[in-house]
Amino acid sequence: AALLRGGILWRLSIASFEGHLGLVNGPSSDVRVFGEAKWFSSSISDGGTTWAAWDDTLTHDEVDLICGVYYVADAGQNQWTTLSWWPRPSVFDKCGLWTGYWNASCEFWFQRRLDLIRYGEAKPLKARKWKSELKYSRSTTKQLCDLTEEASARFIGKVLG
């Protein structure tokens, strides 16, 4: 499920399980318990029936585990602070690096962060700090994504239209 999710979860999974080919052999046997259905409607010409495709999903706890999330007690405040070695997808997917696919800039950032962790020069960060660390040029990235989406829709419209 992490591989199919894409983004930072995909990259962390690749780094952790590289070489294990059985990871993408389809949904698990308990997909109807822990998975999710994507509902589709067929065309009106064949009666407009609705059908579902099932796939595994990740729980919030599994996402936190992959991202290296820790809950640390704030001294004297009776509160918890959430820290993580890697940004959660909710932060990474909105950052200036993310264009909807894992690109060379994402990989450069990932390798740099990994090296900092390996050499003891990195520490877990709060979500707010992740947002500022990954800001880059979000407006430019968003414009690129919007233009790509628009061009893709026009192309699909011409092909299917």
mmCIF file of C-alpha atoms in Angstrom:
data_model
loop_
_atom_site.group_PDB
_atom_site.id
_atom_site.type_symbol
_atom_site.label_atom_id
_atom_site.label_comp_id
_atom_site.label_asym_id
_atom_site.label_seq_id
_atom_site.Cartn_x
_atom_site.Cartn_y
_atom_site.Cartn_z
ATOM 1 C CA ALA A 1 0.000 0.000 0.000
ATOM 2 C CA ALA A 2 2.895 2.386 0.744
ATOM 3 C CA LEU A 3 4.410 1.783 -2.677
ATOM 4 C CA LEU A 4 1.126 2.528 -4.394
ATOM 5 C CA ARG A 5 0.554 5.652 -2.281
ATOM 6 C CA GLY A 6 3.520 7.318 -3.984
ATOM 7 C CA GLY A 7 5.453 10.357 -2.816
ATOM 8 C CA ILE A 8 7.469 10.248 0.367
ATOM 9 C CA LEU A 9 5.886 6.953 1.507
ATOM 10 C CA TRP A 10 6.881 5.306 -1.767
ATOM 11 C CA ARG A 11 10.479 6.556 -1.464
ATOM 12 C CA LEU A 12 10.849 5.516 2.175
ATOM 13 C CA SER A 13 9.461 2.084 1.312
ATOM 14 C CA ILE A 14 11.849 1.686 -1.615
ATOM 15 C CA ALA A 15 14.772 2.613 0.645
ATOM 16 C CA SER A 16 13.672 0.122 3.302
ATOM 17 C CA PHE A 17 12.585 -2.831 1.188
ATOM 18 C CA GLU A 18 14.727 -2.566 -1.928
ATOM 19 C CA GLY A 19 15.057 -5.945 -3.590
ATOM 20 C CA HIS A 20 11.903 -7.506 -2.136
ATOM 21 C CA LEU A 21 9.910 -8.195 -5.284
ATOM 22 C CA GLY A 22 6.775 -9.588 -3.631
ATOM 23 C CA LEU A 23 5.663 -6.180 -2.394
ATOM 24 C CA VAL A 24 3.504 -5.371 -5.410
ATOM 25 C CA ASN A 25 1.712 -8.660 -6.016
ATOM 26 C CA GLY A 26 -1.703 -7.122 -5.591
ATOM 27 C CA PRO A 27 -4.063 -6.699 -2.676
ATOM 28 C CA SER A 28 -3.567 -8.806 0.451
ATOM 29 C CA SER A 29 -6.017 -11.521 1.480
ATOM 30 C CA ASP A 30 -7.497 -9.244 4.165
ATOM 31 C CA VAL A 31 -8.107 -6.303 1.827
ATOM 32 C CA ARG A 32 -11.836 -6.233 2.596
ATOM 33 C CA VAL A 33 -11.066 -5.796 6.314
ATOM 34 C CA PHE A 34 -8.211 -3.273 6.122
ATOM 35 C CA GLY A 35 -8.502 -1.978 2.563
ATOM 36 C CA GLU A 36 -10.636 0.481 0.718
ATOM 37 C CA ALA A 37 -12.930 0.268 -2.279
ATOM 38 C CA LYS A 38 -12.756 2.599 -5.243
ATOM 39 C CA TRP A 39 -16.192 2.762 -6.841
ATOM 40 C CA PHE A 40 -16.620 2.979 -10.597
ATOM 41 C CA SER A 41 -19.633 3.241 -12.872
ATOM 42 C CA SER A 42 -19.686 1.571 -16.234
ATOM 43 C CA SER A 43 -21.092 3.297 -19.284
ATOM 44 C CA ILE A 44 -24.806 3.827 -19.717
ATOM 45 C CA SER A 45 -24.735 1.601 -22.820
ATOM 46 C CA ASP A 46 -24.205 -1.519 -20.654
ATOM 47 C CA GLY A 47 -26.801 -0.623 -18.036
ATOM 48 C CA GLY A 48 -24.791 1.805 -15.923
ATOM 49 C CA THR A 49 -23.819 -0.773 -13.322
ATOM 50 C CA THR A 50 -21.503 0.171 -10.464
ATOM 51 C CA TRP A 51 -18.565 -1.953 -9.391
ATOM 52 C CA ALA A 52 -15.698 -1.660 -6.947
ATOM 53 C CA ALA A 53 -11.970 -2.289 -7.106
ATOM 54 C CA TRP A 54 -10.382 -3.049 -3.723
ATOM 55 C CA ASP A 55 -6.877 -2.199 -2.604
ATOM 56 C CA ASP A 56 -4.933 -2.108 0.628
ATOM 57 C CA THR A 57 -4.624 1.200 2.474
ATOM 58 C CA LEU A 58 -2.405 2.416 5.282
ATOM 59 C CA THR A 59 -3.656 3.387 8.715
ATOM 60 C CA HIS A 60 -2.486 6.651 10.295
ATOM 61 C CA ASP A 61 -0.328 4.583 12.650
ATOM 62 C CA GLU A 62 1.346 2.808 9.716
ATOM 63 C CA VAL A 63 2.048 6.147 8.012
ATOM 64 C CA ASP A 64 3.531 7.455 11.265
ATOM 65 C CA LEU A 65 5.707 4.350 11.584
ATOM 66 C CA ILE A 66 7.066 4.735 8.053
ATOM 67 C CA CYS A 67 7.790 8.442 8.623
ATOM 68 C CA GLY A 68 9.524 7.825 11.942
ATOM 69 C CA VAL A 69 7.045 9.745 14.102
ATOM 70 C CA TYR A 70 7.663 10.164 17.828
ATOM 71 C CA TYR A 71 5.393 11.618 20.491
ATOM 72 C CA VAL A 72 7.477 13.440 23.082
ATOM 73 C CA ALA A 73 6.155 14.863 26.354
ATOM 74 C CA ASP A 74 6.691 18.610 26.763
ATOM 75 C CA ALA A 75 8.339 19.191 30.113
ATOM 76 C CA GLY A 76 5.938 20.732 32.611
ATOM 77 C CA GLN A 77 3.129 21.410 30.111
ATOM 78 C CA ASN A 78 1.255 18.076 30.203
ATOM 79 C CA GLN A 79 1.195 18.058 26.396
ATOM 80 C CA TRP A 80 2.738 15.968 23.668
ATOM 81 C CA THR A 81 4.873 17.213 20.812
ATOM 82 C CA THR A 82 4.910 15.261 17.565
ATOM 83 C CA LEU A 83 8.309 14.913 15.898
ATOM 84 C CA SER A 84 9.273 12.919 12.819
ATOM 85 C CA TRP A 85 12.427 11.974 10.966
ATOM 86 C CA TRP A 86 10.593 12.394 7.661
ATOM 87 C CA PRO A 87 7.649 14.611 6.724
ATOM 88 C CA ARG A 88 4.223 13.044 6.720
ATOM 89 C CA PRO A 89 2.527 12.847 3.302
ATOM 90 C CA SER A 90 0.079 15.589 4.303
ATOM 91 C CA VAL A 91 3.050 17.974 4.514
ATOM 92 C CA PHE A 92 5.230 16.578 1.719
ATOM 93 C CA ASP A 93 2.419 16.495 -0.854
ATOM 94 C CA LYS A 94 1.955 20.261 -0.418
ATOM 95 C CA CYS A 95 5.624 21.217 -0.520
ATOM 96 C CA GLY A 96 7.424 23.022 -3.316
ATOM 97 C CA LEU A 97 9.333 19.899 -4.352
ATOM 98 C CA TRP A 98 6.291 17.755 -5.081
ATOM 99 C CA THR A 99 5.025 17.934 -8.653
ATOM 100 C CA GLY A 100 2.850 14.822 -8.472
ATOM 101 C CA TYR A 101 5.702 12.406 -9.141
ATOM 102 C CA TRP A 102 9.105 11.661 -7.633
ATOM 103 C CA ASN A 103 11.443 13.953 -9.552
ATOM 104 C CA ALA A 104 15.192 14.663 -9.451
ATOM 105 C CA SER A 105 14.743 17.477 -6.918
ATOM 106 C CA CYS A 106 12.825 15.163 -4.582
ATOM 107 C CA GLU A 107 15.567 12.557 -4.875
ATOM 108 C CA PHE A 108 18.333 15.099 -4.222
ATOM 109 C CA TRP A 109 16.509 16.326 -1.107
ATOM 110 C CA PHE A 110 15.875 12.739 0.059
ATOM 111 C CA GLN A 111 19.518 11.679 -0.334
ATOM 112 C CA ARG A 112 20.718 14.809 1.454
ATOM 113 C CA ARG A 113 18.316 14.233 4.368
ATOM 114 C CA LEU A 114 19.280 10.554 4.536
ATOM 115 C CA ASP A 115 22.983 11.468 4.714
ATOM 116 C CA LEU A 116 22.316 13.984 7.486
ATOM 117 C CA ILE A 117 20.484 11.308 9.472
ATOM 118 C CA ARG A 118 23.222 8.717 8.885
ATOM 119 C CA TYR A 119 25.951 11.100 10.060
ATOM 120 C CA GLY A 120 24.030 12.227 13.149
ATOM 121 C CA GLU A 121 23.559 15.758 11.825
ATOM 122 C CA ALA A 122 19.760 15.654 11.573
ATOM 123 C CA LYS A 123 17.060 15.470 14.178
ATOM 124 C CA PRO A 124 13.315 14.806 14.097
ATOM 125 C CA LEU A 125 11.246 17.899 13.294
ATOM 126 C CA LYS A 126 7.802 19.214 14.180
ATOM 127 C CA ALA A 127 5.232 19.434 11.359
ATOM 128 C CA ARG A 128 5.485 23.244 11.337
ATOM 129 C CA LYS A 129 9.269 23.017 10.890
ATOM 130 C CA TRP A 130 8.819 20.484 8.066
ATOM 131 C CA LYS A 131 6.529 22.943 6.296
ATOM 132 C CA SER A 132 9.138 25.699 6.437
ATOM 133 C CA GLU A 133 11.992 23.318 5.521
ATOM 134 C CA LEU A 134 10.131 22.121 2.424
ATOM 135 C CA LYS A 135 8.622 25.423 1.316
ATOM 136 C CA TYR A 136 10.854 26.076 -1.731
ATOM 137 C CA SER A 137 8.843 27.745 -4.466
ATOM 138 C CA ARG A 138 5.378 26.279 -3.983
ATOM 139 C CA SER A 139 3.680 28.879 -6.170
ATOM 140 C CA THR A 140 5.874 27.966 -9.149
ATOM 141 C CA THR A 141 5.372 24.241 -8.507
ATOM 142 C CA LYS A 142 1.606 24.722 -8.217
ATOM 143 C CA GLN A 143 1.568 26.624 -11.497
ATOM 144 C CA LEU A 144 3.495 23.784 -13.175
ATOM 145 C CA CYS A 145 1.098 21.192 -11.747
ATOM 146 C CA ASP A 146 -1.957 23.215 -12.819
ATOM 147 C CA LEU A 147 -0.630 23.632 -16.376
ATOM 148 C CA THR A 148 0.226 19.926 -16.565
ATOM 149 C CA GLU A 149 -3.252 19.013 -15.332
ATOM 150 C CA GLU A 150 -4.850 21.341 -17.880
ATOM 151 C CA ALA A 151 -2.747 19.989 -20.764
ATOM 152 C CA SER A 152 -3.475 16.393 -19.706
ATOM 153 C CA ALA A 153 -7.215 17.065 -19.608
ATOM 154 C CA ARG A 154 -7.116 18.604 -23.099
ATOM 155 C CA PHE A 155 -5.134 15.628 -24.429
ATOM 156 C CA ILE A 156 -7.486 13.081 -22.880
ATOM 157 C CA GLY A 157 -10.450 15.066 -24.207
ATOM 158 C CA LYS A 158 -9.045 14.915 -27.742
ATOM 159 C CA VAL A 159 -8.219 11.213 -27.536
ATOM 160 C CA LEU A 160 -11.523 10.149 -25.955
ATOM 161 C CA GLY A 161 -13.651 13.013 -27.203
#
